[in-house]
PDB file of C-alpha atoms in Angstrom:
ATOM      1  CA  MET A 130      86.727 157.510 -32.215  1.00 88.00           C
ATOM      2  CA  LEU A 131      84.165 158.173 -34.951  1.00 92.00           C
ATOM      3  CA  SER A 132      81.459 155.625 -35.734  1.00 95.00           C
ATOM      4  CA  THR A 133      81.608 153.824 -39.071  1.00 97.00           C
ATOM      5  CA  ALA A 134      79.583 151.040 -40.655  1.00 98.00           C
ATOM      6  CA  GLN A 135      79.599 148.839 -43.721  1.00 98.00           C
ATOM      7  CA  VAL A 136      76.379 148.674 -45.716  1.00 98.00           C
ATOM      8  CA  TYR A 137      75.062 147.485 -49.039  1.00 98.00           C
ATOM      9  CA  VAL A 138      74.184 150.039 -51.702  1.00 98.00           C
ATOM     10  CA  TYR A 139      72.636 149.386 -55.108  1.00 98.00           C
ATOM     11  CA  ASP A 140      73.613 150.524 -58.587  1.00 97.00           C
ATOM     12  CA  ILE A 141      71.228 151.632 -61.327  1.00 95.00           C
ATOM     13  CA  ASN A 142      70.628 147.981 -62.297  1.00 96.00           C
ATOM     14  CA  GLY A 143      69.848 146.864 -58.756  1.00 95.00           C
ATOM     15  CA  GLN A 144      73.203 145.142 -58.245  1.00 96.00           C
ATOM     16  CA  GLN A 145      74.498 145.116 -54.683  1.00 96.00           C
ATOM     17  CA  ARG A 146      77.820 146.625 -53.590  1.00 97.00           C
ATOM     18  CA  ARG A 147      79.355 147.039 -50.149  1.00 97.00           C
ATOM     19  CA  CYS A 148      80.624 150.430 -49.015  1.00 97.00           C
ATOM     20  CA  ARG A 149      81.870 152.085 -45.838  1.00 98.00           C
ATOM     21  CA  VAL A 150      79.913 154.914 -44.253  1.00 98.00           C
ATOM     22  CA  LEU A 151      80.539 157.486 -41.537  1.00 96.00           C
ATOM     23  CA  LEU A 152      77.690 158.132 -39.104  1.00 96.00           C
ATOM     24  CA  ASP A 153      77.656 161.833 -38.267  1.00 94.00           C
ATOM     25  CA  PRO A 154      74.773 163.242 -36.185  1.00 92.00           C
ATOM     26  CA  GLY A 155      76.418 166.655 -36.486  1.00 89.00           C
ATOM     27  CA  SER A 156      75.704 166.858 -40.219  1.00 91.00           C
ATOM     28  CA  GLN A 157      72.403 168.186 -41.547  1.00 90.00           C
ATOM     29  CA  SER A 158      72.954 166.503 -44.925  1.00 92.00           C
ATOM     30  CA  ASN A 159      73.784 163.056 -46.240  1.00 95.00           C
ATOM     31  CA  LEU A 160      76.895 163.022 -48.424  1.00 95.00           C
ATOM     32  CA  ILE A 161      78.258 160.686 -51.083  1.00 97.00           C
ATOM     33  CA  THR A 162      81.507 160.717 -53.047  1.00 97.00           C
ATOM     34  CA  ALA A 163      81.463 161.432 -56.764  1.00 97.00           C
ATOM     35  CA  GLY A 164      83.491 158.252 -57.275  1.00 97.00           C
ATOM     36  CA  LEU A 165      80.789 156.044 -55.759  1.00 98.00           C
ATOM     37  CA  VAL A 166      78.094 157.776 -57.815  1.00 98.00           C
ATOM     38  CA  GLN A 167      80.074 157.044 -60.982  1.00 97.00           C
ATOM     39  CA  GLN A 168      80.652 153.407 -60.032  1.00 97.00           C
ATOM     40  CA  LEU A 169      76.948 152.873 -59.362  1.00 98.00           C
ATOM     41  CA  LYS A 170      75.964 154.912 -62.445  1.00 97.00           C
ATOM     42  CA  LEU A 171      73.354 156.765 -60.412  1.00 98.00           C
ATOM     43  CA  PRO A 172      71.335 159.582 -61.997  1.00 97.00           C
ATOM     44  CA  THR A 173      72.044 163.037 -60.595  1.00 98.00           C
ATOM     45  CA  THR A 174      70.047 166.205 -60.036  1.00 97.00           C
ATOM     46  CA  LYS A 175      71.389 169.746 -60.365  1.00 97.00           C
ATOM     47  CA  GLU A 176      71.639 171.670 -57.122  1.00 93.00           C
ATOM     48  CA  ASN A 177      73.047 174.939 -55.844  1.00 91.00           C
ATOM     49  CA  VAL A 178      73.391 174.243 -52.149  1.00 88.00           C
ATOM     50  CA  PRO A 179      75.875 176.022 -49.863  1.00 87.00           C
ATOM     51  CA  ILE A 180      77.160 173.916 -46.982  1.00 85.00           C
ATOM     52  CA  SER A 181      79.385 175.142 -44.177  1.00 82.00           C
ATOM     53  CA  SER A 182      81.623 173.352 -41.706  1.00 79.00           C
ATOM     54  CA  ILE A 183      83.831 174.235 -38.759  1.00 76.00           C
ATOM     55  CA  ASN A 184      85.067 177.844 -38.697  1.00 73.00           C
ATOM     56  CA  GLN A 185      82.409 178.724 -41.301  1.00 76.00           C
ATOM     57  CA  VAL A 186      84.334 177.145 -44.168  1.00 77.00           C
ATOM     58  CA  LYS A 187      81.815 177.099 -47.018  1.00 81.00           C
ATOM     59  CA  THR A 188      81.490 174.794 -50.012  1.00 83.00           C
ATOM     60  CA  ARG A 189      78.878 174.955 -52.748  1.00 87.00           C
ATOM     61  CA  VAL A 190      77.415 171.658 -53.946  1.00 91.00           C
ATOM     62  CA  HIS A 191      76.065 171.414 -57.485  1.00 94.00           C
ATOM     63  CA  LEU A 192      74.751 167.830 -57.692  1.00 96.00           C
ATOM     64  CA  SER A 193      72.709 165.396 -55.620  1.00 97.00           C
ATOM     65  CA  THR A 194      71.488 161.828 -56.043  1.00 98.00           C
ATOM     66  CA  GLN A 195      69.224 159.193 -54.503  1.00 98.00           C
ATOM     67  CA  ILE A 196      70.722 155.957 -53.223  1.00 98.00           C
ATOM     68  CA  ARG A 197      69.264 152.847 -51.634  1.00 97.00           C
ATOM     69  CA  LEU A 198      70.997 151.638 -48.473  1.00 97.00           C
ATOM     70  CA  GLN A 199      70.594 148.134 -47.039  1.00 98.00           C
ATOM     71  CA  SER A 200      71.783 146.693 -43.716  1.00 98.00           C
ATOM     72  CA  MET A 201      74.157 143.729 -43.946  1.00 96.00           C
ATOM     73  CA  TYR A 202      72.407 141.953 -41.049  1.00 95.00           C
ATOM     74  CA  ASN A 203      68.663 142.437 -41.488  1.00 96.00           C
ATOM     75  CA  ASP A 204      66.000 143.687 -43.882  1.00 96.00           C
ATOM     76  CA  PHE A 205      66.386 147.349 -42.920  1.00 97.00           C
ATOM     77  CA  SER A 206      66.481 149.404 -46.118  1.00 97.00           C
ATOM     78  CA  VAL A 207      66.075 153.106 -46.845  1.00 97.00           C
ATOM     79  CA  MET A 208      66.331 155.558 -49.738  1.00 97.00           C
ATOM     80  CA  MET A 209      68.702 158.431 -49.057  1.00 96.00           C
ATOM     81  CA  SER A 210      69.008 161.798 -50.744  1.00 97.00           C
ATOM     82  CA  CYS A 211      72.703 162.730 -50.809  1.00 96.00           C
ATOM     83  CA  LEU A 212      74.737 165.739 -51.840  1.00 95.00           C
ATOM     84  CA  ILE A 213      77.699 164.802 -54.036  1.00 96.00           C
ATOM     85  CA  LEU A 214      81.250 165.811 -53.083  1.00 95.00           C
ATOM     86  CA  PRO A 215      84.620 164.843 -54.580  1.00 95.00           C
ATOM     87  CA  ARG A 216      85.665 163.560 -51.152  1.00 94.00           C
ATOM     88  CA  ILE A 217      83.959 163.441 -47.762  1.00 93.00           C
ATOM     89  CA  THR A 218      86.873 163.076 -45.363  1.00 91.00           C
ATOM     90  CA  GLU A 219      90.256 161.436 -44.972  1.00 91.00           C
ATOM     91  CA  ARG A 220      90.699 157.735 -44.298  1.00 92.00           C
ATOM     92  CA  LEU A 221      89.194 156.668 -40.983  1.00 92.00           C
ATOM     93  CA  PRO A 222      90.386 155.871 -38.429  1.00 91.00           C
ATOM     94  CA  GLN A 223      93.390 158.106 -38.969  1.00 88.00           C
ATOM     95  CA  VAL A 224      95.734 155.466 -37.545  1.00 89.00           C
ATOM     96  CA  ARG A 225      95.336 151.735 -37.063  1.00 90.00           C
ATOM     97  CA  ILE A 226      93.749 150.886 -33.710  1.00 85.00           C
ATOM     98  CA  GLN A 227      95.910 148.394 -31.862  1.00 77.00           C
ATOM     99  CA  ALA A 228      93.994 148.314 -28.575  1.00 74.00           C
ATOM    100  CA  LYS A 229      92.016 145.156 -27.848  1.00 76.00           C
ATOM    101  CA  LEU A 230      88.358 145.804 -27.127  1.00 81.00           C
ATOM    102  CA  ASN A 231      86.269 143.556 -24.924  1.00 80.00           C
ATOM    103  CA  ILE A 232      83.610 142.634 -27.488  1.00 84.00           C
ATOM    104  CA  SER A 233      81.510 139.489 -27.206  1.00 84.00           C
ATOM    105  CA  GLU A 234      81.639 137.140 -30.198  1.00 84.00           C
ATOM    106  CA  ASP A 235      77.859 137.243 -30.593  1.00 88.00           C
ATOM    107  CA  ILE A 236      77.871 141.017 -31.248  1.00 91.00           C
ATOM    108  CA  GLN A 237      77.502 141.837 -34.937  1.00 95.00           C
ATOM    109  CA  LEU A 238      79.664 144.884 -35.566  1.00 96.00           C
ATOM    110  CA  ALA A 239      78.369 147.380 -38.118  1.00 97.00           C
ATOM    111  CA  ASP A 240      81.968 147.777 -39.273  1.00 97.00           C
ATOM    112  CA  PRO A 241      84.032 144.623 -38.634  1.00 94.00           C
ATOM    113  CA  THR A 242      87.127 146.513 -39.857  1.00 94.00           C
ATOM    114  CA  TYR A 243      86.549 149.505 -37.559  1.00 93.00           C
ATOM    115  CA  GLY A 244      90.221 149.594 -36.512  1.00 92.00           C
ATOM    116  CA  ILE A 245      91.716 149.607 -40.019  1.00 94.00           C
ATOM    117  CA  PRO A 246      92.041 152.936 -41.893  1.00 95.00           C
ATOM    118  CA  GLY A 247      89.806 152.945 -44.960  1.00 95.00           C
ATOM    119  CA  GLU A 248      88.003 155.228 -47.397  1.00 96.00           C
ATOM    120  CA  ILE A 249      84.642 156.772 -46.490  1.00 96.00           C
ATOM    121  CA  GLU A 250      82.270 156.821 -49.464  1.00 98.00           C
ATOM    122  CA  LEU A 251      79.027 157.786 -47.738  1.00 98.00           C
ATOM    123  CA  LEU A 252      78.076 159.980 -44.786  1.00 96.00           C
ATOM    124  CA  ILE A 253      74.822 159.506 -42.904  1.00 96.00           C
ATOM    125  CA  GLY A 254      73.665 162.762 -41.340  1.00 94.00           C
ATOM    126  CA  ALA A 255      71.335 163.569 -38.453  1.00 93.00           C
ATOM    127  CA  GLY A 256      68.150 163.072 -40.466  1.00 93.00           C
ATOM    128  CA  LEU A 257      68.716 159.323 -40.745  1.00 96.00           C
ATOM    129  CA  PHE A 258      71.186 158.740 -37.907  1.00 96.00           C
ATOM    130  CA  TRP A 259      68.636 158.980 -35.095  1.00 95.00           C
ATOM    131  CA  SER A 260      66.289 156.586 -36.904  1.00 95.00           C
ATOM    132  CA  LEU A 261      69.036 153.966 -36.965  1.00 96.00           C
ATOM    133  CA  LEU A 262      69.582 153.870 -33.216  1.00 94.00           C
ATOM    134  CA  CYS A 263      68.226 151.172 -30.945  1.00 92.00           C
ATOM    135  CA  MET A 264      68.232 151.615 -27.176  1.00 81.00           C
ATOM    136  CA  ASP A 265      70.937 149.074 -26.310  1.00 85.00           C
ATOM    137  CA  GLN A 266      74.345 150.371 -25.263  1.00 85.00           C
ATOM    138  CA  PHE A 267      77.426 148.712 -23.876  1.00 77.00           C
ATOM    139  CA  LYS A 268      79.905 150.921 -22.047  1.00 78.00           C
ATOM    140  CA  GLN A 269      83.386 149.512 -21.661  1.00 71.00           C
ATOM    141  CA  GLU A 270      86.031 150.487 -19.135  1.00 73.00           C
ATOM    142  CA  ARG A 271      87.322 154.036 -18.908  1.00 76.00           C
ATOM    143  CA  GLY A 272      89.357 155.077 -21.927  1.00 75.00           C
ATOM    144  CA  GLN A 273      87.493 152.653 -24.187  1.00 83.00           C
ATOM    145  CA  PRO A 274      84.700 153.476 -26.657  1.00 89.00           C
ATOM    146  CA  THR A 275      80.988 152.761 -26.262  1.00 91.00           C
ATOM    147  CA  LEU A 276      79.079 150.203 -28.335  1.00 93.00           C
ATOM    148  CA  CYS A 277      75.575 151.106 -29.485  1.00 95.00           C
ATOM    149  CA  ARG A 278      73.135 148.841 -31.309  1.00 95.00           C
ATOM    150  CA  THR A 279      71.670 150.160 -34.556  1.00 97.00           C
ATOM    151  CA  HIS A 280      69.760 148.721 -37.504  1.00 97.00           C
ATOM    152  CA  LEU A 281      73.137 148.458 -39.250  1.00 98.00           C
ATOM    153  CA  GLY A 282      74.720 146.439 -36.449  1.00 97.00           C
ATOM    154  CA  TRP A 283      76.658 147.564 -33.375  1.00 96.00           C
ATOM    155  CA  ILE A 284      78.586 150.783 -33.923  1.00 96.00           C
ATOM    156  CA  ILE A 285      81.639 151.814 -31.910  1.00 94.00           C
ATOM    157  CA  GLY A 286      82.334 155.412 -30.946  1.00 91.00           C
ATOM    158  CA  GLY A 287      83.567 157.777 -28.281  1.00 86.00           C
ATOM    159  CA  GLU A 288      86.743 157.974 -26.241  1.00 81.00           C
ATOM    160  CA  MET A 289      89.600 155.794 -27.405  1.00 76.00           C
ATOM    161  CA  VAL A 290      92.907 155.966 -25.538  1.00 71.00           C
ATOM    162  CA  SER A 291      95.844 154.228 -27.215  1.00 61.00           C
ATOM    163  CA  PRO A 292      99.078 155.297 -25.482  1.00 49.00           C
ATOM    164  CA  THR A 293     101.387 153.687 -28.042  1.00 44.00           C
ATOM    165  CA  GLU A 294      99.919 155.799 -30.833  1.00 49.00           C
ATOM    166  CA  GLN A 295      99.354 159.037 -28.952  1.00 47.00           C
ATOM    167  CA  SER A 296     102.129 160.814 -30.875  1.00 40.00           C
ATOM    168  CA  GLU A 297     100.607 159.849 -34.229  1.00 46.00           C
ATOM    169  CA  ARG A 298      97.232 161.416 -33.604  1.00 46.00           C
ATOM    170  CA  ARG A 299      96.205 164.379 -35.668  1.00 44.00           C
ATOM    171  CA  ALA A 300      93.739 166.953 -34.382  1.00 36.00           C
ATOM    172  CA  CYS A 301      91.480 168.890 -36.731  1.00 39.00           C
ATOM    173  CA  HIS A 302      89.038 171.759 -36.376  1.00 32.00           C
ATOM    174  CA  LEU A 303      90.548 173.162 -33.180  1.00 30.00           C
ATOM    175  CA  ILE A 304      90.316 176.764 -31.957  1.00 28.00           C
ATOM    176  CA  THR A 305      93.495 177.703 -30.154  1.00 30.00           C
ATOM    177  CA  ASN A 306      93.464 179.930 -27.086  1.00 33.00           C
ATOM    178  CA  THR A 307      94.956 182.763 -29.137  1.00 38.00           C
ATOM    179  CA  GLN A 308      92.173 182.563 -31.684  1.00 40.00           C
ATOM    180  CA  LEU A 309      89.549 182.464 -28.965  1.00 39.00           C
ATOM    181  CA  HIS A 310      91.092 185.480 -27.254  1.00 45.00           C
ATOM    182  CA  ASP A 311      91.155 187.459 -30.497  1.00 51.00           C
ATOM    183  CA  GLN A 312      87.517 186.609 -31.209  1.00 53.00           C
ATOM    184  CA  LEU A 313      86.391 187.627 -27.721  1.00 54.00           C
ATOM    185  CA  GLU A 314      88.376 190.853 -27.905  1.00 60.00           C
ATOM    186  CA  LYS A 315      86.784 191.694 -31.251  1.00 64.00           C
ATOM    187  CA  PHE A 316      83.340 190.862 -29.866  1.00 61.00           C
ATOM    188  CA  TRP A 317      83.682 193.231 -26.930  1.00 57.00           C
ATOM    189  CA  ARG A 318      85.114 196.001 -29.104  1.00 65.00           C
ATOM    190  CA  GLN A 319      82.069 195.800 -31.368  1.00 63.00           C
ATOM    191  CA  ARG A 320      79.562 195.920 -28.537  1.00 56.00           C
ATOM    192  CA  ASP A 321      78.373 199.286 -27.245  1.00 50.00           C
ATOM    193  CA  VAL A 322      78.876 198.699 -23.537  1.00 48.00           C
ATOM    194  CA  SER A 323      78.194 201.683 -21.271  1.00 46.00           C
ATOM    195  CA  GLU A 324      80.653 202.107 -18.429  1.00 45.00           C
ATOM    196  CA  THR A 325      79.329 202.654 -14.909  1.00 45.00           C
ATOM    197  CA  ARG A 326      81.537 204.529 -12.448  1.00 50.00           C
ATOM    198  CA  ILE A 327      81.819 202.925  -9.006  1.00 48.00           C
ATOM    199  CA  TYR A 328      82.360 205.561  -6.298  1.00 49.00           C
ATOM    200  CA  LEU A 329      83.969 205.265  -2.889  1.00 56.00           C
ATOM    201  CA  LYS A 330      81.801 206.367   0.054  1.00 57.00           C
ATOM    202  CA  GLN A 331      83.391 209.838   0.404  1.00 60.00           C
ATOM    203  CA  GLU A 332      83.316 210.354  -3.346  1.00 58.00           C
ATOM    204  CA  GLN A 333      79.626 209.470  -3.416  1.00 64.00           C
ATOM    205  CA  ILE A 334      78.853 212.043  -0.671  1.00 65.00           C
ATOM    206  CA  CYS A 335      80.609 214.764  -2.664  1.00 65.00           C
ATOM    207  CA  GLU A 336      78.871 213.716  -5.855  1.00 64.00           C
ATOM    208  CA  ASP A 337      75.440 213.804  -4.181  1.00 68.00           C
ATOM    209  CA  PHE A 338      76.153 217.215  -2.600  1.00 64.00           C
ATOM    210  CA  TYR A 339      77.224 218.662  -5.951  1.00 62.00           C
ATOM    211  CA  ARG A 340      74.158 217.285  -7.738  1.00 67.00           C
ATOM    212  CA  ASP A 341      71.760 218.617  -5.050  1.00 68.00           C
ATOM    213  CA  THR A 342      73.219 222.123  -4.622  1.00 64.00           C
ATOM    214  CA  VAL A 343      74.667 223.230  -7.933  1.00 59.00           C
ATOM    215  CA  ARG A 344      72.265 224.680 -10.509  1.00 62.00           C
ATOM    216  CA  ARG A 345      73.018 226.121 -13.931  1.00 59.00           C
ATOM    217  CA  GLU A 346      71.635 229.668 -14.369  1.00 60.00           C
ATOM    218  CA  ALA A 347      69.534 230.268 -17.441  1.00 58.00           C
ATOM    219  CA  ASP A 348      71.233 232.957 -19.618  1.00 55.00           C
TER     220      ASP A 348
END
């Protein structure tokens, strides 16, 4: 289960709007959808930035913007520099989460609708992600996600087993065994690996005798 949050963002006139964000410590950049930029009427800056994802799939980004993000629960606020993409990812979660989580009523969830598929308009990358974390964690029973306190509220992430929806899950960015085998085979073919002959005892005696007694005459 991927961690999401709801936050306030501000348009060019300082008006507040709520949006849903994905927290991704595996991303080196913050991302925002072109649709949200247009709605907020944010100024943009020209860029020429190549970004790559799983399996070295590359995309070139031509615009960026600055956006102010505000927590729904406290006065935490930060300016983010974001690269602009037509779309960040599909709706998350991919399927509705039916499992009941043991969450205390006094816990303020960063995304109260974490179990309902919805659009992701903003992605928070590693640069900001680690600054959001607080030290508190709450681990549930096996097969259930972990809760972690952040400045945006408690986020939910990690393992999520839902047997009734197992068949509906979709897996992305996988390397199959066949692909891995082909890549390893190609790797070893490209390497210049010298082969060392391993001799049996009798073979080694003959080899040593030949090396010590046979000399090539100079012609």
